[in-house]
Coordinates of C-alpha atoms in Angstrom, one line a residue:
X1 CA 204.7 -19.3 162.9
X2 CA 206.9 -17.4 160.4
X3 CA 205.6 -14.3 158.7
X4 CA 204.3 -14.7 155.2
X5 CA 206.6 -13.8 152.2
X6 CA 203.6 -11.6 151.2
X7 CA 203.7 -9.6 154.5
X8 CA 205.2 -6.2 154.4
X9 CA 208.8 -5.9 155.7
X10 CA 209.4 -3.4 158.5
X11 CA 211.0 -1.1 155.9
X12 CA 207.9 -1.3 153.7
X13 CA 205.6 -0.6 156.7
X14 CA 207.7 2.5 157.4
X15 CA 207.9 3.5 153.8
X16 CA 211.7 3.5 153.3
X17 CA 214.3 1.5 151.5
X18 CA 216.4 -1.1 153.5
X19 CA 219.5 1.1 152.9
X20 CA 218.1 4.2 154.5
X21 CA 220.3 5.9 157.1
X22 CA 219.3 6.0 160.8
X23 CA 218.1 9.6 160.8
X24 CA 215.8 9.1 157.8
X25 CA 214.5 5.9 159.4
X26 CA 213.5 7.8 162.6
X27 CA 211.8 10.4 160.6
X28 CA 209.9 7.8 158.6
X29 CA 208.8 6.1 161.8
X30 CA 207.4 9.3 163.3
X31 CA 205.6 10.1 160.1
X32 CA 204.2 6.6 159.8
X33 CA 203.1 6.6 163.5
X34 CA 201.2 9.9 163.1
X35 CA 199.5 8.6 159.9
X36 CA 198.5 5.3 161.5
X37 CA 197.3 6.7 164.8
X38 CA 193.5 6.1 165.2
X39 CA 193.0 9.7 166.4
X40 CA 194.4 11.0 163.1
X41 CA 192.4 8.8 160.8
X42 CA 194.5 5.6 161.0
X43 CA 193.6 2.3 162.5
X44 CA 194.7 0.3 165.6
X45 CA 195.9 -2.5 163.3
X46 CA 198.2 -0.3 161.3
X47 CA 199.4 1.6 164.4
X48 CA 200.4 -1.8 165.9
X49 CA 202.2 -2.7 162.7
X50 CA 204.2 0.5 162.7
X51 CA 205.2 -0.1 166.3
X52 CA 206.2 -3.7 165.5
X53 CA 208.2 -2.5 162.6
X54 CA 210.1 -0.1 164.8
X55 CA 210.8 -2.9 167.3
X56 CA 212.4 -4.9 164.5
X57 CA 214.6 -2.2 162.9
X58 CA 214.5 0.8 165.2
X59 CA 217.9 0.3 166.9
X60 CA 221.2 -0.5 165.3
X61 CA 221.4 -3.9 167.1
X62 CA 217.8 -4.9 166.2
X63 CA 218.2 -3.7 162.6
X64 CA 221.5 -5.6 162.2
X65 CA 219.8 -8.7 163.6
X66 CA 216.8 -8.3 161.3
X67 CA 219.0 -7.7 158.2
X68 CA 221.0 -10.8 158.9
X69 CA 218.0 -13.1 159.2
X70 CA 214.8 -11.3 158.8
X71 CA 211.8 -11.9 161.1
X72 CA 211.9 -14.8 163.5
X73 CA 209.1 -17.2 164.3
X74 CA 207.8 -18.1 167.7
X75 CA 210.6 -20.7 168.0
X76 CA 213.3 -18.1 167.3
X77 CA 214.2 -19.5 163.9
X78 CA 214.5 -16.7 161.2
X79 CA 211.7 -16.7 158.7
X80 CA 214.1 -17.1 155.9
X81 CA 215.1 -20.5 157.3
X82 CA 211.5 -21.5 157.8
X83 CA 210.7 -20.6 154.2
X84 CA 213.2 -23.2 153.0
X85 CA 212.0 -26.8 152.3
X86 CA 211.5 -28.7 155.6
X87 CA 210.6 -32.3 156.4
X88 CA 206.8 -32.6 156.9
X89 CA 205.6 -32.6 160.5
X90 CA 202.2 -33.2 162.1
X91 CA 200.8 -32.1 165.4
X92 CA 201.7 -34.3 168.4
X93 CA 199.0 -36.8 169.2
X94 CA 197.3 -36.5 165.8
X95 CA 195.3 -39.4 164.4
X96 CA 196.4 -41.8 161.7
X97 CA 197.1 -39.9 158.5
X98 CA 194.7 -39.7 155.6
X99 CA 195.9 -41.6 152.5
X100 CA 197.8 -39.0 150.4
X101 CA 199.3 -38.8 146.9
X102 CA 201.4 -36.1 145.2
X103 CA 203.8 -33.4 146.4
X104 CA 202.1 -30.5 148.1
X105 CA 203.7 -27.2 147.3
X106 CA 206.2 -28.8 145.0
X107 CA 205.1 -27.0 141.8
X108 CA 204.9 -23.6 143.5
X109 CA 208.4 -24.0 145.0
X110 CA 209.9 -25.1 141.7
X111 CA 208.3 -22.2 139.9
X112 CA 209.3 -19.8 142.6
X113 CA 213.0 -20.9 142.3
X114 CA 212.8 -20.6 138.5
X115 CA 211.2 -17.1 138.6
X116 CA 213.5 -15.7 141.3
X117 CA 216.6 -16.8 139.3
X118 CA 215.2 -15.2 136.2
X119 CA 214.5 -12.0 138.1
X120 CA 218.0 -11.8 139.6
X121 CA 219.6 -12.6 136.3
X122 CA 220.9 -15.8 134.7
X123 CA 224.5 -16.5 135.6
X124 CA 224.2 -14.6 139.0
X125 CA 224.8 -17.0 141.9
X126 CA 222.1 -16.9 144.6
X127 CA 223.5 -18.1 147.9
X128 CA 220.1 -18.5 149.5
X129 CA 216.9 -18.1 147.4
X130 CA 214.9 -17.8 150.7
X131 CA 217.0 -14.9 152.0
X132 CA 214.6 -12.4 153.6
X133 CA 216.0 -9.4 151.8
X134 CA 215.9 -11.1 148.4
X135 CA 212.4 -12.4 148.9
X136 CA 211.0 -9.0 150.0
X137 CA 212.7 -7.1 147.2
X138 CA 211.2 -9.4 144.6
X139 CA 208.0 -8.5 142.7
X140 CA 204.7 -9.5 144.4
X141 CA 203.9 -12.2 141.9
X142 CA 207.2 -14.0 142.7
X143 CA 206.7 -13.7 146.5
X144 CA 203.2 -15.0 146.0
X145 CA 204.6 -18.2 144.6
X146 CA 206.6 -18.8 147.7
X147 CA 203.7 -17.8 149.9
X148 CA 201.5 -20.3 148.2
X149 CA 204.1 -23.1 148.4
X150 CA 204.2 -22.6 152.2
X151 CA 200.4 -22.4 152.4
X152 CA 200.0 -25.6 150.4
X153 CA 202.5 -27.4 152.7
X154 CA 200.7 -26.1 155.8
X155 CA 197.3 -27.2 154.4
X156 CA 198.7 -30.7 153.6
X157 CA 199.6 -31.1 157.3
X158 CA 196.0 -30.2 158.3
X159 CA 194.5 -32.6 155.7
X160 CA 196.7 -35.4 156.8
X161 CA 194.9 -35.3 160.1
X162 CA 191.6 -36.2 158.5
X163 CA 192.3 -39.9 159.2
X164 CA 192.1 -43.1 157.3
X165 CA 188.6 -42.6 156.0
X166 CA 189.9 -39.9 153.6
X167 CA 192.0 -39.8 150.5
X168 CA 193.9 -36.6 149.5
X169 CA 195.6 -35.8 146.2
X170 CA 198.0 -32.8 146.0
X171 CA 199.2 -30.8 143.0
X172 CA 197.0 -32.2 140.3
X173 CA 197.6 -30.9 136.8
X174 CA 194.9 -29.1 135.0
X175 CA 194.4 -27.4 131.6
X176 CA 192.2 -24.6 133.0
X177 CA 192.8 -21.4 131.2
X178 CA 193.1 -17.8 132.4
X179 CA 195.8 -15.4 133.5
X180 CA 195.6 -16.4 137.1
X181 CA 194.4 -20.0 136.6
X182 CA 197.5 -21.8 137.8
X183 CA 197.7 -25.1 135.8
X184 CA 197.1 -27.2 138.9
X185 CA 194.6 -27.9 141.6
X186 CA 196.2 -27.7 145.0
X187 CA 194.3 -30.4 146.8
X188 CA 191.4 -32.8 146.2
X189 CA 189.9 -34.6 149.2
X190 CA 187.5 -37.6 149.1
X191 CA 185.8 -38.9 152.1
X192 CA 182.5 -39.6 153.8
X193 CA 181.5 -36.0 153.5
X194 CA 182.1 -35.7 149.8
X195 CA 184.6 -34.7 147.2
X196 CA 186.1 -31.3 148.1
X197 CA 188.4 -29.2 145.9
X198 CA 190.8 -27.1 148.0
X199 CA 192.9 -24.1 147.1
X200 CA 195.6 -23.0 149.6
X201 CA 196.1 -19.2 149.4
X202 CA 198.0 -16.4 151.1
X203 CA 197.6 -13.0 149.7
X204 CA 199.2 -11.4 152.7
X205 CA 196.0 -9.6 153.6
X206 CA 192.5 -10.4 154.9
X207 CA 189.9 -11.4 152.2
X208 CA 186.1 -11.5 152.1
X209 CA 183.3 -12.7 149.9
X210 CA 181.3 -10.2 147.8
X211 CA 178.7 -11.4 145.3
X212 CA 180.1 -14.9 145.3
X213 CA 183.8 -13.9 144.6
X214 CA 186.7 -13.2 146.9
X215 CA 188.1 -9.7 147.3
X216 CA 190.9 -8.2 149.4
X217 CA 193.7 -5.7 149.3
X218 CA 196.2 -8.4 148.3
X219 CA 194.2 -9.9 145.4
X220 CA 194.9 -8.3 142.0
X221 CA 191.9 -6.7 140.4
X222 CA 192.0 -9.1 137.5
X223 CA 192.2 -12.2 139.6
X224 CA 189.0 -14.2 140.3
X225 CA 189.9 -16.9 142.9
X226 CA 186.5 -18.6 143.1
X227 CA 185.9 -18.7 139.3
X228 CA 189.5 -20.0 138.8
X229 CA 189.2 -22.7 141.5
X230 CA 185.9 -23.8 140.0
X231 CA 187.5 -24.1 136.5
X232 CA 190.5 -26.1 137.9
X233 CA 188.2 -28.4 139.9
X234 CA 185.9 -29.0 136.9
X235 CA 188.9 -29.9 134.7
X236 CA 190.3 -32.4 137.1
X237 CA 187.1 -34.1 138.1
X238 CA 185.4 -34.4 134.7
X239 CA 188.2 -36.6 133.5
X240 CA 187.0 -39.1 136.1
X241 CA 183.4 -38.4 135.3
X242 CA 182.7 -37.1 138.8
X243 CA 181.7 -33.8 140.2
X244 CA 183.0 -32.0 143.4
X245 CA 180.6 -31.5 146.2
X246 CA 182.3 -28.4 147.6
X247 CA 185.0 -25.8 146.7
X248 CA 187.1 -24.5 149.5
X249 CA 189.7 -21.7 149.7
X250 CA 191.8 -22.0 152.8
X251 CA 193.7 -19.0 154.2
X252 CA 195.8 -18.1 157.3
X253 CA 193.5 -17.7 160.3
X254 CA 193.9 -14.0 160.5
X255 CA 192.9 -13.5 156.9
X256 CA 189.3 -14.6 157.4
X257 CA 186.8 -12.8 159.5
X258 CA 185.1 -16.0 160.7
X259 CA 186.2 -19.7 160.9
X260 CA 184.0 -20.8 158.0
X261 CA 182.1 -18.7 155.6
X262 CA 179.9 -20.0 152.7
X263 CA 180.0 -17.5 149.9
X264 CA 177.4 -19.0 147.6
X265 CA 177.6 -21.7 145.0
X266 CA 179.1 -22.3 141.5
X267 CA 176.7 -24.4 139.4
X268 CA 175.2 -25.8 142.6
X269 CA 178.5 -26.5 144.3
X270 CA 178.9 -24.6 147.5
X271 CA 182.0 -22.4 148.0
X272 CA 183.6 -21.8 151.4
X273 CA 186.3 -19.6 152.8
X274 CA 187.9 -21.5 155.7
X275 CA 190.6 -20.6 158.3
X276 CA 193.4 -23.1 158.0
X277 CA 193.1 -24.2 161.7
X278 CA 189.5 -25.2 161.0
X279 CA 190.0 -27.0 157.7
X280 CA 190.0 -30.6 158.9
X281 CA 187.0 -30.1 161.2
X282 CA 185.1 -28.3 158.4
X283 CA 185.7 -31.2 156.0
X284 CA 184.8 -33.8 158.5
X285 CA 181.5 -32.0 159.3
X286 CA 180.7 -31.4 155.7
X287 CA 180.5 -28.2 153.7
X288 CA 177.0 -27.2 152.6
X289 CA 175.0 -24.1 151.6
X290 CA 172.7 -22.9 154.4
X291 CA 169.5 -25.0 154.8
X292 CA 170.9 -27.7 152.5
X293 CA 172.6 -30.1 154.9
X294 CA 172.5 -33.7 154.1
X295 CA 174.5 -36.5 152.5
X296 CA 176.9 -35.4 149.8
X297 CA 175.9 -36.3 146.3
X298 CA 178.6 -38.1 144.3
X299 CA 176.6 -38.5 141.1
X300 CA 175.1 -41.8 142.3
X301 CA 178.5 -43.3 142.9
X302 CA 179.9 -44.7 146.1
X303 CA 183.2 -43.3 147.5
X304 CA 185.2 -46.5 146.4
X305 CA 184.1 -46.1 142.8
X306 CA 185.0 -42.3 142.9
X307 CA 188.4 -43.1 144.3
X308 CA 189.1 -45.7 141.6
X309 CA 188.1 -43.3 138.9
X310 CA 190.3 -40.5 140.3
X311 CA 193.2 -42.8 140.7
X312 CA 192.9 -43.9 137.1
X313 CA 192.6 -40.3 135.8
X314 CA 194.6 -37.9 137.9
X315 CA 197.9 -36.4 136.5
X316 CA 200.2 -34.6 138.9
X317 CA 201.7 -31.2 138.0
X318 CA 205.3 -31.1 136.9

């Protein structure tokens, strides 16, 4: 898998600019290594990150290779190429796809391209808007748009594997207000286990629940992911006169401490933090608060009626 656009570049890990000379880079590496060492108050995780950063840019050849194409995924393809739009793919041997509507990641990609061009400057030609150096030099809020587009696309692949008993809508427009309340709901899933509103996220760092809200080093202090997801889900579903049975925030596997964590409820609707690899199984099994397992409540309606109401009312983000 490619690194996230929100992940620190090797230069950021070492605390230097990409243009730093070789001697200064070596000094920065030694300084970062001492600070990150567990025996001097650092952590094993950070120590490993510093060592990995040095592997990527510590020699002239490695640095030149990184600067040409950035990090490379497990298949050897530079991250910058993997960040560009690609044809959807699904795991080999996966079941018949769930019925799906909308364009996952489309709004986030379009908005990323708009914002990156504004940031670079109107009239300035950008040869590759997914260039690693360009992306990592952009402000965090712009990188986050690209990270979320990739996250939404990856989530859509997982949701497609739910099978024919499920229907999925992607990129649904909302009028939810708030600074971080993006005017869309990433995914809405209807199936035998209920109506689940799903937000795909990548803050570049691990996150955790605290008093019913998500927190983490990558989440801005004025951002409230659970509250904002609940507002978007409410806006989309009330037009169809239905109510979601669960709210899910899905993150990269290494950003959640456990595969599935229930963080409480919003107006009786359970909220879960789910690792991406476990998303499909979590939805198939059903998402409930502890000690409240049972059939999902769809307001006395059957799934066919809920699907019809949603099909008649949803509007896709543009």
